[in-house]
XYZ file of C-alpha atoms in Angstrom:
168
model
C 0.036 -0.104 0.088
C 2.779 2.366 0.920
C 4.801 1.458 -2.260
C 1.396 2.130 -4.308
C 1.201 5.569 -2.645
C 4.928 6.425 -3.373
C 4.587 5.517 -6.955
C 1.605 7.904 -7.473
C 2.231 11.175 -9.271
C 2.218 14.243 -7.142
C -1.425 15.466 -8.595
C -2.735 12.126 -7.612
C -1.335 12.361 -4.092
C -3.041 15.660 -3.642
C -6.186 14.099 -5.092
C -6.051 11.521 -2.846
C -5.406 13.835 0.312
C -8.503 15.895 -0.805
C -10.833 12.837 -1.117
C -9.769 11.764 2.493
C -10.254 15.304 3.596
C -13.599 15.427 1.930
C -14.723 12.098 3.722
C -13.545 13.466 7.209
C -15.649 16.737 6.519
C -18.693 14.871 5.132
C -19.965 13.408 8.406
C -19.695 16.379 10.995
C -21.251 18.531 8.283
C -23.997 16.240 7.427
C -24.729 16.079 11.378
C -24.572 19.847 11.779
C -26.976 20.434 8.793
C -29.521 17.800 9.933
C -29.442 19.211 13.401
C -30.136 22.881 12.164
C -32.847 21.836 9.601
C -34.604 19.836 12.650
C -34.262 23.040 14.983
C -35.744 25.224 12.073
C -38.737 22.974 11.641
C -39.238 23.060 15.140
C -39.129 27.023 15.336
C -41.440 27.251 12.245
C -44.031 24.892 13.963
C -43.767 27.240 16.990
C -44.209 30.369 15.074
C -47.309 28.619 13.273
C -48.924 28.268 16.833
C -48.301 31.926 17.632
C -51.330 33.196 15.610
C -53.986 30.537 17.056
C -52.719 31.272 20.841
C -52.847 35.001 20.443
C -56.638 34.433 19.125
C -57.438 32.074 22.059
C -55.892 34.650 24.426
C -57.989 37.188 22.986
C -61.042 34.951 22.995
C -60.516 34.673 26.537
C -60.325 38.253 27.472
C -63.316 39.154 25.378
C -65.275 36.394 27.412
C -64.184 37.877 30.625
C -65.385 40.991 29.568
C -68.655 39.913 28.508
C -69.067 37.986 31.688
C -68.843 41.396 33.570
C -71.023 43.278 31.376
C -73.650 40.550 31.248
C -73.624 40.477 35.164
C -74.450 44.375 34.877
C -77.081 44.036 32.306
C -78.732 40.846 34.477
C -78.630 43.072 37.455
C -80.913 45.345 35.643
C -78.518 47.964 34.241
C -80.099 48.334 30.886
C -77.772 51.082 29.636
C -75.038 48.308 29.403
C -77.356 46.120 26.968
C -75.684 47.562 23.888
C -72.042 47.164 25.013
C -72.860 43.562 25.817
C -74.212 42.974 22.423
C -71.154 44.607 20.729
C -69.082 42.349 23.028
C -70.858 39.314 22.080
C -70.569 39.949 18.397
C -67.039 40.400 18.970
C -66.676 36.961 20.636
C -68.730 35.219 18.013
C -66.348 36.665 15.446
C -63.041 35.803 17.327
C -64.586 32.279 17.682
C -65.174 32.038 13.891
C -62.074 33.488 12.849
C -60.151 30.960 15.170
C -60.875 28.078 13.636
C -58.874 28.265 10.275
C -55.733 29.232 12.065
C -56.610 26.564 14.533
C -56.947 24.019 11.801
C -53.132 24.917 10.724
C -51.949 23.094 13.668
C -53.333 19.513 12.240
C -54.850 18.382 15.500
C -58.677 17.544 14.933
C -59.041 17.404 18.748
C -58.404 21.239 18.975
C -60.981 21.811 16.344
C -63.590 19.458 18.360
C -62.883 21.487 21.544
C -63.515 25.012 19.745
C -66.755 23.708 18.404
C -67.660 22.498 21.898
C -66.790 26.144 23.117
C -68.680 27.800 20.126
C -71.750 25.750 20.900
C -71.595 26.588 24.657
C -71.166 30.220 23.982
C -74.178 30.355 21.563
C -76.286 28.890 24.294
C -74.890 31.171 26.920
C -75.053 34.137 24.676
C -78.646 33.411 23.741
C -79.675 32.766 27.542
C -78.267 36.160 28.507
C -79.763 38.086 25.717
C -83.208 36.441 26.504
C -82.409 36.930 30.266
C -83.461 33.343 30.886
C -80.536 32.873 33.263
C -79.742 34.552 36.647
C -76.723 36.694 37.063
C -75.158 33.828 39.262
C -75.766 31.179 36.681
C -74.396 33.313 34.212
C -71.262 34.028 35.990
C -70.711 30.339 36.512
C -71.393 29.295 32.933
C -68.971 31.921 31.645
C -66.319 30.708 34.103
C -66.753 27.174 32.914
C -66.575 28.188 29.329
C -63.552 30.497 29.853
C -61.769 27.548 31.738
C -62.470 25.495 28.548
C -61.173 27.957 26.289
C -57.843 28.138 28.500
C -57.705 24.303 28.448
C -57.906 24.637 24.587
C -55.142 27.275 24.855
C -52.957 24.719 26.654
C -53.766 21.887 24.069
C -53.047 24.204 21.139
C -49.801 25.329 22.775
C -48.997 21.552 23.057
C -49.731 20.869 19.543
C -47.586 23.715 18.274
C -44.665 22.636 20.574
C -44.553 26.232 21.630
C -44.380 25.304 25.306
C -41.407 22.785 24.628
C -37.839 23.432 24.784
C -36.234 22.234 21.632
C -32.659 22.363 23.030
C -32.456 19.906 25.905
């Protein structure tokens, strides 16, 4: 083997050294690139989860505000009726707009939970509008619905991976 290398021309010796160097660099370079591609894909998934999480946080906030305004209306403060209707419309709009961005996470359980929250919201909003619910019951139902939305928020964070650390 040594005689074979010794008898090679100088140009071929350099080519052989270059090939050995290329093989030595290929393995760590492949590992480095693969690791960075995985980190990039994870970060992209996290970014994709930001929009639904922001919508769900906004939904929680608006439902909390609706809970307070509804308590005033059900206690007899008719001047807040218009504000309650506007807030109810805002909550309904957020619920509708959240569905497509939540669907991007690819977790059907999230959409099922959102559908349940939307149905519960419609029933509660109608009950408050028709004044077929007491202030105390309204508060309890609002609080339960908000808890469901917060649970959905947690599930969406899990689905997007945003609550995980990609670097152990």
